[in-house]
Short mmCIF file of C-alpha atoms in Angstrom, two decimals:
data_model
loop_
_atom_site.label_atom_id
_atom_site.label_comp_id
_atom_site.label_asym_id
_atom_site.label_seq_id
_atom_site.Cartn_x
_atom_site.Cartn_y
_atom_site.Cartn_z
CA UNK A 30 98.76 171.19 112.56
CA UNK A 31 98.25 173.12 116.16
CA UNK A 32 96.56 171.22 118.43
CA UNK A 33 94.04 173.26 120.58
CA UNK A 34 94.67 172.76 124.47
CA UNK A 35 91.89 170.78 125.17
CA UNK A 36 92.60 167.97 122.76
CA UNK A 37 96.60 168.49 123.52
CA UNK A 38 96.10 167.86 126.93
CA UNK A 39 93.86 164.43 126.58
CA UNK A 40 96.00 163.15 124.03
CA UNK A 41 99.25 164.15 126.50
CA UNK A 42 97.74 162.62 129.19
CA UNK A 43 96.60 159.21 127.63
CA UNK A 44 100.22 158.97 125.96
CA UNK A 45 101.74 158.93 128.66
CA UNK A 46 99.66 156.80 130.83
CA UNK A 47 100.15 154.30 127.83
CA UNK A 48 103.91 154.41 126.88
CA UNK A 49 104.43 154.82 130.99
CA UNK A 50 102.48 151.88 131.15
CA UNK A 51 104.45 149.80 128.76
CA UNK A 52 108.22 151.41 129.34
CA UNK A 53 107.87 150.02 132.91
CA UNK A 54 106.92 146.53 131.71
CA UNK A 55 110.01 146.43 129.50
CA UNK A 56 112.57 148.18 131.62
CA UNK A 57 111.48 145.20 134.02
CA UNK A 58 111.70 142.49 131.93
CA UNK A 59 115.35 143.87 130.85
CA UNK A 60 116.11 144.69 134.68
CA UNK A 61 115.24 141.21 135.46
CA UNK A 62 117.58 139.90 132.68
CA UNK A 63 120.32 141.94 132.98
CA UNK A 64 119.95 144.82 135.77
CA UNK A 65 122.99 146.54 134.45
CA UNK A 66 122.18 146.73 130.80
CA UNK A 67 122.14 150.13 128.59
CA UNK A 68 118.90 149.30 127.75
CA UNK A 69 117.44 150.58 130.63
CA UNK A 70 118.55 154.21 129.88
CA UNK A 71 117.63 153.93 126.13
CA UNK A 72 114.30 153.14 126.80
CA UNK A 73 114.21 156.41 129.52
CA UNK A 74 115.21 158.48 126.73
CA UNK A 75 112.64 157.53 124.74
CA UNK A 76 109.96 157.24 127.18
CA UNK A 77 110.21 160.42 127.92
CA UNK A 78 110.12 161.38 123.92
CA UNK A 79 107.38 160.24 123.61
CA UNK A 80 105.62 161.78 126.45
CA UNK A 81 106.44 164.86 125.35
CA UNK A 82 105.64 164.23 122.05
CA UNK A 83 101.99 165.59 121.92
CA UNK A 84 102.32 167.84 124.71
CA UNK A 85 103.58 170.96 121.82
CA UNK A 86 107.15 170.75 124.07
CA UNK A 87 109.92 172.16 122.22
CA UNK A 88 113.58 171.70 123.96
CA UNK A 89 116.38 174.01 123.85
CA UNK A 90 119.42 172.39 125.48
CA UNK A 91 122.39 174.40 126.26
CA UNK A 92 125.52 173.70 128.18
CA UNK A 93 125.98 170.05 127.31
CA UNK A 94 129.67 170.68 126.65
CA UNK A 95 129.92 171.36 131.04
CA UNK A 96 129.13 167.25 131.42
CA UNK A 97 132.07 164.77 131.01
CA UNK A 98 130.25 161.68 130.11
CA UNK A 99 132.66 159.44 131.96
CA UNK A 100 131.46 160.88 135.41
CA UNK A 101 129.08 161.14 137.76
CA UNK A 102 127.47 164.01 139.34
CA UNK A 103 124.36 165.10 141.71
CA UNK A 104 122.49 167.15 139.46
CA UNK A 105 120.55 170.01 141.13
CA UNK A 106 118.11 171.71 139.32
CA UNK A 107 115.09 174.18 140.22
CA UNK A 108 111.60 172.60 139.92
CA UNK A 109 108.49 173.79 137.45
CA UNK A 110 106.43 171.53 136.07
CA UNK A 111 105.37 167.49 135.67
CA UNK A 112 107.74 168.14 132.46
CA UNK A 113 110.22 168.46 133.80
CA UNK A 114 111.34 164.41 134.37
CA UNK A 115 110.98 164.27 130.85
CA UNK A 116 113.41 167.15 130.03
CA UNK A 117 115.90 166.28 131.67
CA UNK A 118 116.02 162.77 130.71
CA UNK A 119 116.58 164.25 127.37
CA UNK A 120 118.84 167.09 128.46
CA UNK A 121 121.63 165.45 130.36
CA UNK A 122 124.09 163.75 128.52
CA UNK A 123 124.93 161.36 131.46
CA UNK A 124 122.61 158.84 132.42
CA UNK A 125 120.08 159.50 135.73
CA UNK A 126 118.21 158.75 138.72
CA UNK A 127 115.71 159.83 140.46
CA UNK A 128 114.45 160.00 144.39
CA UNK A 129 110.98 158.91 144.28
CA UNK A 130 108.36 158.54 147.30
CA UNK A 131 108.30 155.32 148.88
CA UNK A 132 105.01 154.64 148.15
CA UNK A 133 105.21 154.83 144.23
CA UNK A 134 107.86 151.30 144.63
CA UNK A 135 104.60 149.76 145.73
CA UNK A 136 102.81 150.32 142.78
CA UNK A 137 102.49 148.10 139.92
CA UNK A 138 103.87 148.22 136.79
CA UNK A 139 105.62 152.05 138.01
CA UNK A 140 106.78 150.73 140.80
CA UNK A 141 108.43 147.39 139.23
CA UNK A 142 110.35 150.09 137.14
CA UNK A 143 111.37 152.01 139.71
CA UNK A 144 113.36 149.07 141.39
CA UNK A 145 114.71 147.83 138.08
CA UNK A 146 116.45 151.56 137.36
CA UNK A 147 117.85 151.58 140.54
CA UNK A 148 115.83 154.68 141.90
CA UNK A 149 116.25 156.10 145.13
CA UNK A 150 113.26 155.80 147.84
CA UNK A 151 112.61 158.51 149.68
CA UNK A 152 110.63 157.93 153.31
CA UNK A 153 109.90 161.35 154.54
CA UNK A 154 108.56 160.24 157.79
CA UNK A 155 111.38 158.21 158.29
CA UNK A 156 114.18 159.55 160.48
CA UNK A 157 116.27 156.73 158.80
CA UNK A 158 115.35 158.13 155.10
CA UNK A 159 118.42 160.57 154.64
CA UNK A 160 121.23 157.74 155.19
CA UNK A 161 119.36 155.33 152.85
CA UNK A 162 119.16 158.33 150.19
CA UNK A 163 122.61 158.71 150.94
CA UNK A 164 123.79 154.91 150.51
CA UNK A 165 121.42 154.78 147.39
CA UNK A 166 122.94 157.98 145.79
CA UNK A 167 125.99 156.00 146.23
CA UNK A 168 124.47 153.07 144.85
CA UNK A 169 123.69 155.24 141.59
CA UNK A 170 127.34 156.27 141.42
CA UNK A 171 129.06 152.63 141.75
CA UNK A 172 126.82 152.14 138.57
CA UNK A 173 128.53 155.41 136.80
CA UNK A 174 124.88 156.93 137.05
CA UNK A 175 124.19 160.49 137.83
CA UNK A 176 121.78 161.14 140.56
CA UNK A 177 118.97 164.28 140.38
CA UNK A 178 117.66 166.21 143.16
CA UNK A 179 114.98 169.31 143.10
CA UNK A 180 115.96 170.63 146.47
CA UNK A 181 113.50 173.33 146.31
CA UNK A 182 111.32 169.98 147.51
CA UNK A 183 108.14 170.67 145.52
CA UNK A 184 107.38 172.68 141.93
CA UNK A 185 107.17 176.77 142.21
CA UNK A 186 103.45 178.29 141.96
CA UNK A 187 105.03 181.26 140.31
CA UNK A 188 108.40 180.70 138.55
CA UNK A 189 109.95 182.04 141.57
CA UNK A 190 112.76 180.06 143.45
CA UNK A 191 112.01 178.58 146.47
CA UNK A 192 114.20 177.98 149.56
CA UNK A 193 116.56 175.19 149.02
CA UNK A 194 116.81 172.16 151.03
CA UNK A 195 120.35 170.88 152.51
CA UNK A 196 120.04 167.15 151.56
CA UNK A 197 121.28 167.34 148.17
CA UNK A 198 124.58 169.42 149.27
CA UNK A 199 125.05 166.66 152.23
CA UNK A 200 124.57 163.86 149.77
CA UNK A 201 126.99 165.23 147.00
CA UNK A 202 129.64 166.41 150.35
CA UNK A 203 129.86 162.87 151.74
CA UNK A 204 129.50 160.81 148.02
CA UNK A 205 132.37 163.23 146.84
CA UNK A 206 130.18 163.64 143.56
CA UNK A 207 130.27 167.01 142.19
CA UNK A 208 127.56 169.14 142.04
CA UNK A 209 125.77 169.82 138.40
CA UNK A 210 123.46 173.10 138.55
CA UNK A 211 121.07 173.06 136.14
CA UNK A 212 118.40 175.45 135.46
CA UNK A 213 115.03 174.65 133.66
CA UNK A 214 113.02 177.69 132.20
CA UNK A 215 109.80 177.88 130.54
CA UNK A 216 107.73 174.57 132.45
CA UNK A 217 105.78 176.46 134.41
CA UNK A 218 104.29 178.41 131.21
CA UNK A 219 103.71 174.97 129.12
CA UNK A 220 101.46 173.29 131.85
CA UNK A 221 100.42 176.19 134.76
CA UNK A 222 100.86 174.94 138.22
CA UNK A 223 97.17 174.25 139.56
CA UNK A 224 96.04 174.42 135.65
CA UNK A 225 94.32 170.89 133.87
CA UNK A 226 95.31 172.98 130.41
CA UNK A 227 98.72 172.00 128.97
CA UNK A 228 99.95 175.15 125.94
CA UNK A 229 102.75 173.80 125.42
CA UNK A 230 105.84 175.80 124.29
CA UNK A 231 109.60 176.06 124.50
CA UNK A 232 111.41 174.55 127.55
CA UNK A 233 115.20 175.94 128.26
CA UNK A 234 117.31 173.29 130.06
CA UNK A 235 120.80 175.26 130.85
CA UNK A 236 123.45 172.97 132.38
CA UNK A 237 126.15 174.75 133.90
CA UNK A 238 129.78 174.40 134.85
CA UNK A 239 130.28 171.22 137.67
CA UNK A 240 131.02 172.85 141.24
CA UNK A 241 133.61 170.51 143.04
CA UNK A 242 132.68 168.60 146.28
CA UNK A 243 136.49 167.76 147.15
CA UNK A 244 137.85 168.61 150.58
CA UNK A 245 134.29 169.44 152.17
CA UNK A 246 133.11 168.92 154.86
CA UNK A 247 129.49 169.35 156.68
CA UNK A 248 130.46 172.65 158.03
CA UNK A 249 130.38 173.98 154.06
CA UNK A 250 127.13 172.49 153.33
CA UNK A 251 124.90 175.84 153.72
CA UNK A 252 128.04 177.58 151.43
CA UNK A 253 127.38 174.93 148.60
CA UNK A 254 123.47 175.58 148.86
CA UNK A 255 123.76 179.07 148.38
CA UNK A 256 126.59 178.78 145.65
CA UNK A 257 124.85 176.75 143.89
CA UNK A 258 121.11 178.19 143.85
CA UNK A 259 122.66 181.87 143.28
CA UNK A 260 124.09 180.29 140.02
CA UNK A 261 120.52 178.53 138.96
CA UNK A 262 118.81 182.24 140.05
CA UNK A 263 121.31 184.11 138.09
CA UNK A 264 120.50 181.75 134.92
CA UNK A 265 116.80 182.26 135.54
CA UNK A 266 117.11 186.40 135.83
CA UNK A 267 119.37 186.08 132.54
CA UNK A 268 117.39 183.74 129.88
CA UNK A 269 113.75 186.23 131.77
CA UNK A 270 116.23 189.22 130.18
CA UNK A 271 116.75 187.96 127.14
CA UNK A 272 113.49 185.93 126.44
CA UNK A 273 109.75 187.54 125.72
#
């Protein structure tokens, strides 16, 4: 049965306040246990399930067969919606990491989490922040993780790209982790930016070919930025062609 918004979007919302709630108490108790244990990614994968299961999200994941499983990468990917943590902890076939705000390590229960995964703090007033994102995106690696960056810096208002930051091109330069461009479509029409409705609908995640990082230097970061957004644009104008 189709769920009207309104009840959708309370029963979305209290889901995943509740399984958020109670993935972060296990992840820790595992963490705690055994930091390194596969556990922690399995219960990602399905916390993010099962926040999307009442939400009427429907995944179509191409492009897995780009992503050798034995590597690790710095996964770039534009930015639409809250959904789209949860689709890509679904979508990538490698295991990943986040950079989260400072602040949210602080928290409890979330926080707790956070520290157990091995996620990266981010201290935007810091001028200090981009070397410890650096050493923690190495961090990730040494633990054959993948690490994720939205370099656009926030979510688009209107599906359109927006400018690309240089951090996540400096971070995959110096790591010598390829880059992984990766294109979601469809967020921004299952929860509207500045909307309390979530519709629901079908979310693209495209993962395309791995752009090396070898022999680089700083002087090609602005070249890696623009290679790699005019591949995630040129996804976007394609699957707006060929979709309704």
């Amino acid at each position: 049965m189709r769920l009207s918004s309104p009840i959708r979007t309370v029963l979305t919302v209290a889901n995943g306040l509740l399984v958020t709630a109670v993935a972060s108490i296990v992840v820790t108790i595992v963490g705690l246990i055994r930091p390194e244990s596969p556990w922690i990614d399995k219960i990602a994968l399905a916390w993010a399930k099962a926040c999307l299961w009442p939400s009427g999200v429907h995944l179509d994941i191409r492009g897995t067969e780009n992503v050798d499983p034995d590597r690790s990468y710095v996964v770039v990917s534009n930015h639409q919606s809250t959904f789209d943590i949860m689709a890509h902890f679904i979508a990538i076939p490698v295991p990943i990491r986040f950079l989260a705000k400072k602040e949210l390590f602080s928290a409890p229960l979330l926080g707790w989490a956070l520290k157990a995964m091995s996620m990266v703090p981010v201290d935007r007033r810091a001028r200090s922040s981009y070397r410890e994102v650096e050493e923690g995106a190495l961090r990730v690696a040494e633990l054959g993780k993948s690490i994720i960056v939205y370099p656009e810096g926030t979510r688009t208002r209107d599906g359109n790209l927006l400018p690309f930051k240089r951090g996540a091109f400096a971070i995959a330069i110096h790591t010598g982790l390829p880059i992984l461009p990766t294109t979601i479509y469809g967020a921004d029409k299952t929860w509207v930016p500045n909307r309390k409705r979530i519709d629901g609908g079908p979310i693209i995640v495209s993962i395309g070919a791995p752009i090396s990082t070898a022999g680089l230097t700083d002087d090609d970061v602005s070249r890696l930025r623009d290679e790699t957004k005019a591949v995630i644009q040129d996804t976007l104008d394609d699957l707006s062609r060929a979709l309704p």
